[in-house]
Short mmCIF file of C-alpha atoms in Angstrom, two decimals:
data_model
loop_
_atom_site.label_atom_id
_atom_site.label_comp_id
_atom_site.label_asym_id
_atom_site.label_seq_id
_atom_site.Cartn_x
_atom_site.Cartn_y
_atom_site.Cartn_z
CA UNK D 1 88.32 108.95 56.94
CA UNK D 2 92.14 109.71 56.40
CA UNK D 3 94.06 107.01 55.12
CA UNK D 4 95.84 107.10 58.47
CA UNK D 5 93.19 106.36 60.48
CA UNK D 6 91.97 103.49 57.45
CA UNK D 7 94.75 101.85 58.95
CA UNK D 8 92.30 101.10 62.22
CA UNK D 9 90.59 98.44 60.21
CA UNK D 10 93.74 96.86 58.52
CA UNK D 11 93.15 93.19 58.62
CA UNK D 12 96.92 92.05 58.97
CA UNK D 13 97.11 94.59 62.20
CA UNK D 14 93.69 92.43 63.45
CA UNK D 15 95.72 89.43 62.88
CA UNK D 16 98.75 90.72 64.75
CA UNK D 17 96.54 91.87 67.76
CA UNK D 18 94.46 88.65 68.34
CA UNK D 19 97.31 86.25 68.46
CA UNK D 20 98.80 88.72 71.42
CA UNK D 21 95.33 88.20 72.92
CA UNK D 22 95.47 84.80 72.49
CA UNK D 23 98.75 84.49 74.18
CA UNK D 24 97.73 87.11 76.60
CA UNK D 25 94.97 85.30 78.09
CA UNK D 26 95.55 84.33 81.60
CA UNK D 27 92.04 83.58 83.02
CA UNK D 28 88.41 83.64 82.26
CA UNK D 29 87.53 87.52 81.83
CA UNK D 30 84.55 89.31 81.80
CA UNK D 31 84.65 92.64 80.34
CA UNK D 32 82.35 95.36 79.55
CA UNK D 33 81.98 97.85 77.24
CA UNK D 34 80.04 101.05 78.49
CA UNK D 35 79.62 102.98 75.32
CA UNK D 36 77.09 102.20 73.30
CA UNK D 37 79.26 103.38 70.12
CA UNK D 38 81.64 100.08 71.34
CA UNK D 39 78.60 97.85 71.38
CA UNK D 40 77.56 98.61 67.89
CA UNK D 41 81.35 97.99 66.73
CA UNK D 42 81.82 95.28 68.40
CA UNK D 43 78.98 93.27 66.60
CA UNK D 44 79.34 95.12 63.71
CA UNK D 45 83.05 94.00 62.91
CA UNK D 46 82.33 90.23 64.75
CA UNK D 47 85.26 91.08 67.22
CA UNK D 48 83.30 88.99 69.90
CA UNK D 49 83.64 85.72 67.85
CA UNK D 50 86.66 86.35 67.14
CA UNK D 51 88.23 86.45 70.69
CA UNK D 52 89.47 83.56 73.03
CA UNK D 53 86.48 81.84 74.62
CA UNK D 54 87.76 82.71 78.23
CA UNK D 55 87.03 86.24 77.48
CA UNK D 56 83.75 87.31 77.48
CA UNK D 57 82.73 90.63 76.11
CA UNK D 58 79.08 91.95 78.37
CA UNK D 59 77.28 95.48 77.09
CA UNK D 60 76.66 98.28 79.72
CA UNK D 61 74.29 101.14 80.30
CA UNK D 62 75.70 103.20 77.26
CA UNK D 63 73.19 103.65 74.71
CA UNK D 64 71.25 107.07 76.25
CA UNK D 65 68.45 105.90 74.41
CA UNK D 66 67.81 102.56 76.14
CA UNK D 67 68.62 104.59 79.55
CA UNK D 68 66.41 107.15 78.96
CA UNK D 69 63.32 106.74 81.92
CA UNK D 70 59.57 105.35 80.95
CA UNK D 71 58.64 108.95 82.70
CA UNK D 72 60.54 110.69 80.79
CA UNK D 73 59.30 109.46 77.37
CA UNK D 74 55.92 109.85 79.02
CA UNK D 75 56.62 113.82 79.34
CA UNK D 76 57.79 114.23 75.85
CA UNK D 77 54.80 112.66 74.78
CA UNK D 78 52.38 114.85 76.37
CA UNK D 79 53.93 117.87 75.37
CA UNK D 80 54.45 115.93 71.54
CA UNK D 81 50.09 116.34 71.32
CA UNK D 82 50.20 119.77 73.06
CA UNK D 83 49.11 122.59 70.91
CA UNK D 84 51.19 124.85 68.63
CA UNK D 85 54.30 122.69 69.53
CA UNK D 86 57.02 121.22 67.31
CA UNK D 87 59.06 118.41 68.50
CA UNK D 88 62.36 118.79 66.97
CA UNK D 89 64.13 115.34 67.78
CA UNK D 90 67.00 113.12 67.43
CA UNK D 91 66.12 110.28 65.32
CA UNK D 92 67.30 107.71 67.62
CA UNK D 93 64.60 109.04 69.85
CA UNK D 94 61.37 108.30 67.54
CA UNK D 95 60.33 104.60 68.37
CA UNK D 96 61.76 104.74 72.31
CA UNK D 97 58.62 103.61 74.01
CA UNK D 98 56.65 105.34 76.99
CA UNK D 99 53.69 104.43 78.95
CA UNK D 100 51.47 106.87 75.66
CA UNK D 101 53.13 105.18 72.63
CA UNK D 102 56.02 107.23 71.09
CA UNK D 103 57.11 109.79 69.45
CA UNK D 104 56.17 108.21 66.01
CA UNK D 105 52.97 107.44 66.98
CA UNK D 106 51.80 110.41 68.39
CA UNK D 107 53.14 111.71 65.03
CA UNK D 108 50.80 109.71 63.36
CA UNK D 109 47.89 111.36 65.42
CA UNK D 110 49.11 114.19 64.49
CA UNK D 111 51.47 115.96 66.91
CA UNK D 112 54.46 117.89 64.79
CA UNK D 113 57.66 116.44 65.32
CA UNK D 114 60.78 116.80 62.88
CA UNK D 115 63.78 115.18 62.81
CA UNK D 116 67.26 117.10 63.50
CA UNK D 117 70.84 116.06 63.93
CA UNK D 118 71.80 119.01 66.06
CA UNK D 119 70.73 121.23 68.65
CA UNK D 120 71.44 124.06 66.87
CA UNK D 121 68.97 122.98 64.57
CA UNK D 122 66.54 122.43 66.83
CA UNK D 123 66.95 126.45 67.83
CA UNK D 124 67.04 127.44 63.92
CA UNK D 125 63.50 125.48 63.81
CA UNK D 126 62.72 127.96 67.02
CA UNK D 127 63.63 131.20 64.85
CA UNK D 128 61.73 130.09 62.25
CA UNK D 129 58.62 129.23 63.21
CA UNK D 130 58.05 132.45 66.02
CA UNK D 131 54.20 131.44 66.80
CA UNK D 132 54.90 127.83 67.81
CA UNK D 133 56.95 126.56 70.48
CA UNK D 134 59.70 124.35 69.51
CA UNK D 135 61.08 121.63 72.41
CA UNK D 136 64.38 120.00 71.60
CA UNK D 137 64.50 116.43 74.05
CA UNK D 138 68.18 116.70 75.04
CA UNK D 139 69.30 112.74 75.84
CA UNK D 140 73.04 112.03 75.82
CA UNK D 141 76.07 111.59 77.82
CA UNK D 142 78.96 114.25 78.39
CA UNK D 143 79.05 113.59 74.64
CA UNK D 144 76.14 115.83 74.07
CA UNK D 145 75.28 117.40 76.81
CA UNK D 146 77.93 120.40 76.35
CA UNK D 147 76.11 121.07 72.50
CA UNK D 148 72.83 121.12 74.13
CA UNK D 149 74.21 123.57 76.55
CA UNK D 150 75.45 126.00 73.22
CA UNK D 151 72.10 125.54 72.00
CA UNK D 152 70.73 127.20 75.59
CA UNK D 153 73.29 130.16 75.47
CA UNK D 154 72.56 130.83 72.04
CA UNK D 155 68.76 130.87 72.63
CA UNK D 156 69.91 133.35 75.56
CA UNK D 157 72.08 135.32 73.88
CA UNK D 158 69.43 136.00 70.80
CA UNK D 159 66.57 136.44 73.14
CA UNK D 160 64.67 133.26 71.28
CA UNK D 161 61.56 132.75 73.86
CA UNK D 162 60.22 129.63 71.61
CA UNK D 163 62.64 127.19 72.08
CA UNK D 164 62.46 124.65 74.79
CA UNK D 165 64.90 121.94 76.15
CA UNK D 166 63.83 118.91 77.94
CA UNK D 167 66.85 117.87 79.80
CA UNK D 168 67.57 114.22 80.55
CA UNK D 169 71.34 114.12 79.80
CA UNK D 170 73.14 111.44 82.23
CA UNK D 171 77.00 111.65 83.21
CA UNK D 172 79.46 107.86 83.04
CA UNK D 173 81.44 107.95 85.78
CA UNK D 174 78.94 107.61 88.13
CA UNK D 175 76.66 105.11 86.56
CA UNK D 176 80.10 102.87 86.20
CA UNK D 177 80.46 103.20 89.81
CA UNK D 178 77.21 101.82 90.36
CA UNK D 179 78.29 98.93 88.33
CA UNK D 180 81.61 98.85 89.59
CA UNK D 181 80.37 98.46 93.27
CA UNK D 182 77.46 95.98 92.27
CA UNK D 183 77.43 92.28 91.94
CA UNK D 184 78.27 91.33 88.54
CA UNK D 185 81.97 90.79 88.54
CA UNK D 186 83.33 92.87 86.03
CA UNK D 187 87.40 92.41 85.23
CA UNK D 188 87.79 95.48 83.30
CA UNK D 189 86.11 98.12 81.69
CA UNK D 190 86.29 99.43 78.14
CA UNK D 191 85.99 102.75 78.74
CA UNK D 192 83.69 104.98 76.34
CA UNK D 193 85.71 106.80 73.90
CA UNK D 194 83.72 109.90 72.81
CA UNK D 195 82.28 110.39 76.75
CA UNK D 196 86.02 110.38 77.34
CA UNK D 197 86.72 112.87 74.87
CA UNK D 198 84.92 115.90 77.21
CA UNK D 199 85.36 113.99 80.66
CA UNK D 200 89.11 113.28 80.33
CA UNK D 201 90.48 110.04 81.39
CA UNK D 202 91.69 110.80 84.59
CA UNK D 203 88.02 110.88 86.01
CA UNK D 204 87.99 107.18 86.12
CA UNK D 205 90.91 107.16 88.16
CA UNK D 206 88.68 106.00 91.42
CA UNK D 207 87.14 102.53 89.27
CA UNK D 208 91.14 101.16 89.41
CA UNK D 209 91.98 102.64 93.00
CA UNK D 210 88.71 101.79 94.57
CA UNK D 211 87.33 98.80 93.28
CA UNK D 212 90.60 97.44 91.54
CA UNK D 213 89.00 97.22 88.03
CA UNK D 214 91.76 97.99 84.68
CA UNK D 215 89.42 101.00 82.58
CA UNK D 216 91.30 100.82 79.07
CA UNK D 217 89.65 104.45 77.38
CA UNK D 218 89.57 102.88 73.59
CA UNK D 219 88.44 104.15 70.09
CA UNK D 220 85.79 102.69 67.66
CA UNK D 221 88.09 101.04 64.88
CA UNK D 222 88.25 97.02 65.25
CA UNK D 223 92.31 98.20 65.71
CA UNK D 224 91.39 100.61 68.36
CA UNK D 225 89.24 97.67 70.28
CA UNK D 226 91.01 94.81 70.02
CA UNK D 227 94.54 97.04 71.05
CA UNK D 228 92.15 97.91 74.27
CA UNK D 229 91.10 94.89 75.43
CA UNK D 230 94.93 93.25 75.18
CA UNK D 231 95.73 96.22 77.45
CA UNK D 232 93.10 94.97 79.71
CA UNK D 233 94.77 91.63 79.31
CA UNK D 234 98.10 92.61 79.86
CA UNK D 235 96.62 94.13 83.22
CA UNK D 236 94.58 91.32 84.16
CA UNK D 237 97.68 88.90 84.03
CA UNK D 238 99.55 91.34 86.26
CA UNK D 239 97.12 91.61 88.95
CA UNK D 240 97.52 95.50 87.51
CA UNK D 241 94.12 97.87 87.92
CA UNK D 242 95.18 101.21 86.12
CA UNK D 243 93.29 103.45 83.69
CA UNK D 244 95.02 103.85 80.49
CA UNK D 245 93.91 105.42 77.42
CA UNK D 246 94.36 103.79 74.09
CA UNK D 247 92.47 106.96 72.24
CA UNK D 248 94.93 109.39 73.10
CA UNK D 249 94.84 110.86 69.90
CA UNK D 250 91.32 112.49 70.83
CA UNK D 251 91.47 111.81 74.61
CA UNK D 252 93.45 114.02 76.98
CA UNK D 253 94.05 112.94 80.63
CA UNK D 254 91.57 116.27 81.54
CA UNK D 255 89.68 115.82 78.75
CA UNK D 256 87.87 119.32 77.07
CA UNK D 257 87.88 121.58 79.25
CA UNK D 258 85.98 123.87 77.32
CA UNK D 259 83.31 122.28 76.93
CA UNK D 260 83.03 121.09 80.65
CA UNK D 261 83.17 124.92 81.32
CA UNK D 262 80.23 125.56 78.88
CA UNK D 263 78.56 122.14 79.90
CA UNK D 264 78.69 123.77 83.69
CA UNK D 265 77.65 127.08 82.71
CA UNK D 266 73.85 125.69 82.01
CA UNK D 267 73.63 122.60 83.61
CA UNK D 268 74.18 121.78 87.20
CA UNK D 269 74.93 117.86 88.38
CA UNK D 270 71.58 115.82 90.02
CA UNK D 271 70.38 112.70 91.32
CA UNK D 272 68.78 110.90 88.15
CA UNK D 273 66.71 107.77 87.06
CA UNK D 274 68.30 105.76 85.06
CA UNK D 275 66.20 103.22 82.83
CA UNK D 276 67.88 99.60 84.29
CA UNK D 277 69.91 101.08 86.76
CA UNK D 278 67.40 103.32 89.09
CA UNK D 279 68.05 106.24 90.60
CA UNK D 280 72.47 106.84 90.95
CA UNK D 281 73.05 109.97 92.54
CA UNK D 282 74.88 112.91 90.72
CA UNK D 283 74.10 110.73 87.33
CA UNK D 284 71.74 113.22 85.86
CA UNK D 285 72.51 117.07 84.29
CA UNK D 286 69.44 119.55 85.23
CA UNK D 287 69.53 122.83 83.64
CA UNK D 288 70.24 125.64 85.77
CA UNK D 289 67.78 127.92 87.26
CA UNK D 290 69.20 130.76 85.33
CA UNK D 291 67.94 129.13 81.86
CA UNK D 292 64.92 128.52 83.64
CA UNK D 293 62.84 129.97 80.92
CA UNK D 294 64.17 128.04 78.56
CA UNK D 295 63.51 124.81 80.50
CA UNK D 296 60.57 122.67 79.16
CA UNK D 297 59.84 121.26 82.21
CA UNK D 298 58.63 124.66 83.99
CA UNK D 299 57.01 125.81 81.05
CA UNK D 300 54.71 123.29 80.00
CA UNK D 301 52.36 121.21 82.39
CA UNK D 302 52.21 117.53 82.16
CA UNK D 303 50.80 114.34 84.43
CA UNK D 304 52.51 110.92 86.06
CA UNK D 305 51.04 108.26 84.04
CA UNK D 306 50.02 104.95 85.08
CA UNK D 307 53.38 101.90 83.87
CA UNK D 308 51.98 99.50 81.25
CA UNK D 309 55.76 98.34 80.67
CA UNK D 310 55.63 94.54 79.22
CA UNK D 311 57.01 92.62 82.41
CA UNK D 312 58.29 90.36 80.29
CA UNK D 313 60.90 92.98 79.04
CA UNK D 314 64.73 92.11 80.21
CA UNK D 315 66.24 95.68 79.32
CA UNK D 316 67.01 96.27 82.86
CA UNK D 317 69.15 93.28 83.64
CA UNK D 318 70.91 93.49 79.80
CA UNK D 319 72.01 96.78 80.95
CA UNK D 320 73.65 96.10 83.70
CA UNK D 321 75.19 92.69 82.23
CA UNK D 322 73.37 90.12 83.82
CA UNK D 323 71.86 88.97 81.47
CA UNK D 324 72.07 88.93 76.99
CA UNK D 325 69.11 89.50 74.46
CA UNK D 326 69.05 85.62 74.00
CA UNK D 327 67.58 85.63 77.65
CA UNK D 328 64.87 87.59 76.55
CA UNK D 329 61.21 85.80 75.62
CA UNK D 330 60.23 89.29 73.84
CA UNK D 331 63.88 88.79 71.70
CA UNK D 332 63.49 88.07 68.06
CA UNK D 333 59.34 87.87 68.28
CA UNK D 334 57.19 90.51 70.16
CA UNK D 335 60.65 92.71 70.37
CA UNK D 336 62.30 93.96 66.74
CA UNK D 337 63.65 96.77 65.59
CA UNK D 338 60.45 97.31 64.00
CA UNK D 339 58.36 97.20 66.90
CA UNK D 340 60.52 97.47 69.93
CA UNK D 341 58.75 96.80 73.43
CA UNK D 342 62.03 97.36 75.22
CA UNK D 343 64.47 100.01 75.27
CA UNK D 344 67.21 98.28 74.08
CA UNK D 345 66.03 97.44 71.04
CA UNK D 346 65.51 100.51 69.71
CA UNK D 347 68.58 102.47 68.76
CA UNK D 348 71.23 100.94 66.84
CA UNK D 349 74.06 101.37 70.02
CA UNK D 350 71.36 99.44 71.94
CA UNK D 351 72.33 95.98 72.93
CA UNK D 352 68.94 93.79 71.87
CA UNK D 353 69.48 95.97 68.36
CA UNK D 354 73.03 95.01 68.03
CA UNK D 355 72.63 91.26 68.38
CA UNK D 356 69.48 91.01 66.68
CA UNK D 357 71.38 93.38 63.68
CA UNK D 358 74.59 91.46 63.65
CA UNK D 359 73.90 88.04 65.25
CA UNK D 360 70.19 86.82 65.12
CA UNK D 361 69.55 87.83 61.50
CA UNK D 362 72.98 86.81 60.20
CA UNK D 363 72.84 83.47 62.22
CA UNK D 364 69.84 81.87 60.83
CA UNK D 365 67.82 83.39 63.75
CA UNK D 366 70.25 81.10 66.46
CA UNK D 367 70.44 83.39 69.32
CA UNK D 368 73.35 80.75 71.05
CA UNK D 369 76.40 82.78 72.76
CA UNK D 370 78.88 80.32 71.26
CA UNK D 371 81.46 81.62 69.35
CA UNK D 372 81.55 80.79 65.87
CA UNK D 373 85.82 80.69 66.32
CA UNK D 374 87.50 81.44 63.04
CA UNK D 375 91.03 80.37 62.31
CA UNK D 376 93.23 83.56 62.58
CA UNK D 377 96.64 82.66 61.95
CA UNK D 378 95.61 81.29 58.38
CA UNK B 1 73.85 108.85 69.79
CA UNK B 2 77.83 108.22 70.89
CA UNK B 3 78.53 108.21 67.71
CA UNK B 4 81.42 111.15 66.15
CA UNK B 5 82.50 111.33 62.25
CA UNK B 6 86.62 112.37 61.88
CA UNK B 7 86.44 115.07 59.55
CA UNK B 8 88.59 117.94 58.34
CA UNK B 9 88.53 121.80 58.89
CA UNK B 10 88.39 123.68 55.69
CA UNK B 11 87.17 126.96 56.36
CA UNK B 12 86.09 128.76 59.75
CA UNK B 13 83.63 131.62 60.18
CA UNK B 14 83.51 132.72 63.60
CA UNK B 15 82.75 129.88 65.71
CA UNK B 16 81.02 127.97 62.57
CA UNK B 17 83.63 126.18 60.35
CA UNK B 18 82.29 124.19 57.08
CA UNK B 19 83.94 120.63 57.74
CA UNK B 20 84.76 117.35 55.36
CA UNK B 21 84.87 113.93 55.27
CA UNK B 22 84.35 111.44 52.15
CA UNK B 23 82.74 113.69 50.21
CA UNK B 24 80.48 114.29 53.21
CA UNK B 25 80.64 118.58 53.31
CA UNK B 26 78.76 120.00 56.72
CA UNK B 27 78.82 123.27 58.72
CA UNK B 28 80.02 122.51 62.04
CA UNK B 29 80.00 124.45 65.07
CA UNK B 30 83.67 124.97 67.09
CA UNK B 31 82.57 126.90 69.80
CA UNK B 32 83.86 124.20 72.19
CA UNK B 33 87.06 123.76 70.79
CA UNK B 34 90.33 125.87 70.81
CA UNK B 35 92.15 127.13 68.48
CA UNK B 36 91.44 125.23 65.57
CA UNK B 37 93.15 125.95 62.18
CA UNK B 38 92.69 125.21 59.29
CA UNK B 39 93.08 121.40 57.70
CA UNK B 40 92.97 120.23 61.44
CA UNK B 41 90.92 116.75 61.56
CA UNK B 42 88.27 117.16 64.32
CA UNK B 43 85.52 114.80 65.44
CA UNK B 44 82.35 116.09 65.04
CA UNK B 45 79.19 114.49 67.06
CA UNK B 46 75.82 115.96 66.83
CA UNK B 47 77.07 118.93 64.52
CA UNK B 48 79.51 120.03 67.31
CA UNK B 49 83.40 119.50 66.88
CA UNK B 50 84.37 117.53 70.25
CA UNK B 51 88.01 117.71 69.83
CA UNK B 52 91.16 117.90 67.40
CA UNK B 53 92.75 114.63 66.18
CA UNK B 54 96.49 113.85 66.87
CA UNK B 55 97.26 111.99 63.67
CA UNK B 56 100.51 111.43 64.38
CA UNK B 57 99.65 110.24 67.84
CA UNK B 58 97.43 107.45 66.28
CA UNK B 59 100.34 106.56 64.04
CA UNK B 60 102.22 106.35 66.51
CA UNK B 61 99.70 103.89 68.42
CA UNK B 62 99.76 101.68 65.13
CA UNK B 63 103.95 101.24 65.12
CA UNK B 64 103.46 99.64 69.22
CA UNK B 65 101.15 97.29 67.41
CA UNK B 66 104.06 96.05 64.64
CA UNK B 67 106.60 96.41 67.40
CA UNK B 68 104.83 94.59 69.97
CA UNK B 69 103.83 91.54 68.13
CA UNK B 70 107.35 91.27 66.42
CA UNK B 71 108.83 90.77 70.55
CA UNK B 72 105.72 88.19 70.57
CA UNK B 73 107.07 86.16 67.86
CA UNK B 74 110.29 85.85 69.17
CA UNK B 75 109.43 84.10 72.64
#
């Protein structure tokens, strides 16, 4: 990191910002963070006991793993134990669980899966191995979708007939609608940064207009979030609802438009499943029928299979923000990081992970939402 | 999976650069950025460069901060 940007986590700046927040709070606020890259920050740098009580921070859909559908793990895994295949995955993926186990399990009986950090990679795995068939699970937001979709033109472009994607990329605006128009009461959205960085800001424009909710588009630093949600603050008091963009040094008002033009090129917008959320329509990113033979879906045949999903399992309503991991009877016991039964838990942007990372294991196991206030002004 | 590394351009090969960040050195692709130089700073998520990084702009960001909270203190 440049020692400009070090400045993000510059403890006198923290200082600064929280007594503005503190004299900046007008009401009790609830506030959301959609990005799962927020969520991991936020518990990672203790902003959320650091804030005024009347604000409560609540965790959204953002972590693609923990949205990522049952049926669609299910897929993966049948094609995982299919012959002459090599699952080249993200790591985040490994432990997400479907009705057949997951992806580290079936490894263990066997099927081929390697770890990559890149699509690309996933394709050089394709070139290099010419008698098996190499599937690359493509998961993300607009974050990822548009390097997946390089990956595709590539594969076109050097005639590689052995690499497969299996699409399930998702898009934010619409899955924030969905919140935005449900019943949990949200007073302002911290808009996700990276998302942002390829959507633009401007596409939240309707989430103000519409439904009257301030979107503040913030960065990852502890400077970058506690700057956002005093802008959300400063709206609040003002009966304002506008979307402004605290990460304008990597967020433009129309975002990349190169990538959305590759992103576009290979994948065309659909109704999609969303794990927590159900079906949102124009959520999900299908790859067009011109990559067709590149799509895993029409190449390789797999079966529905029957739900064993633990009931028990809260992921659903932690998504949407009705409810925290200390809700959860799976939290802390049946559900770790080690053996995850729910969604959430699994990747480190997930919710459950965060607070069992940052709060349950550094809190003698005390899962309470009171804030542990420190003094700030010392 | 949302997560992007700030890191530094220092040499570009087509649209593959080789990129750096705390010792961290990584090929990169660029292919859905423009015109990148050169010593730009870039954020780079899943081994794709997203976009370019206005330093000045965030500097800029960080003197509102200073500013904003020196007005607090004086109500």
């Amino acid at each position: 990191m440049t020692k400009e940007l070090q400045t993000y986590r510059n403890a006198d700046l923290a200082k600064s910002l929280l007594r503005q927040i503190e004299k900046e709070v007008s009401r009790p606020l609830r506030i959301m963070e959609v990005c799962g890259g927020h969520t991991m920050a936020i518990h990672k740098y203790g902003i959320n006991n650091l804030l005024p009580d009347d604000i409560q921070l609540i965790s959204g859909p953002g972590c693609p793993v923990c949205v990522t559908p049952v049926a669609y793990m299910d897929i993966l895994l049948q094609i995982a134990m299919q012959p002459d295949v090599i699952i080249a995955s993200y790591g985040d993926l490994m432990r997400v669980p479907g009705n057949l186990g997951n992806l580290e399990a079936v490894r263990a009986k066997g099927a081929d899966v390697r770890l990559v950090i890149s699509p690309l990679d996933a394709l050089k795995k394709a070139k290099e191995n010419p008698g098996k068939k190499v599937v690359f699970p493509a998961i993300g937001f607009e974050t990822t979708a548009p390097g997946t979709a390089v990956a595709l033109l590539k594969a076109r472009e050097m005639d590689v007939d052995n690499f497969f994607v299996l699409a399930s990329h998702r898009t934010m605006p619409e899955a924030m609608q969905k919140l935005a128009s449900g019943k949990i009461n949200i007073d302002g959205f911290i808009g996700p940064g990276h998302v942002s960085c390829i959507t633009g800001s401007d596409v939240y424009g309707f989430l103000a207009s519409k439904y009257g909710i301030p979107v503040v588009i913030s960065g990852f630093e502890p400077i970058d979030l506690l700057m956002s949600l005093l802008m959300i603050l400063k709206q609040a008091r003002l009966s304002k609802a506008v979307v402004e963009n605290q990460y304008d040094r990597a967020v433009k008002p129309a975002g990349n438009v190169q990538a959305q033009k590759i992103m576009y090129s290979v994948f065309e917008s659909c109704d999609a499943e969303w794990r927590g959320l159900g079906k949102i329509n124009g959520s999900g990113l299908e790859i067009r029928e011109s990559f067709g033979k590149w799509n895993a879906l029409q190449h390789f045949k797999t079966s529905p299979v029957a739900s064993n999903e633990d009931k028990r399992c809260i992921c659903g309503k932690i998504l949407t923000g009705l409810k925290d991991p200390g809700q959860c009877p799976l939290f802390g016991a049946q559900c770790t990081p080690e053996q995850p039964v729910g969604a959430c838990m699994v990747s480190h942007e997930g919710t459950c992970n965060a607070w069992y990372r940052f709060k349950f294991m550094s809190n003698g196991n005390n899962t309470s939402t009171s804030r542990q206030r420190r003094k700030i002004n010392a | 999976m949302c997560l992007s590394i700030p890191m530094q351009i220092k040499k570009i090969d087509g649209d593959l650069a080789i990129a750096v960040s705390n010792g961290l050195k990584m090929q990169v692709s660029i292919a859905l950025i423009e015109n990148v130089t050169l010593e730009d700073y870039v954020l780079v998520h899943t081994g794709f460069a997203i976009e370019k990084i206005d330093i000045e702009r965030a500097m800029e960001m960080i003197e509102n901060i200073s500013t904003a909270d020196s007005d607090t203190e004086k109500l």
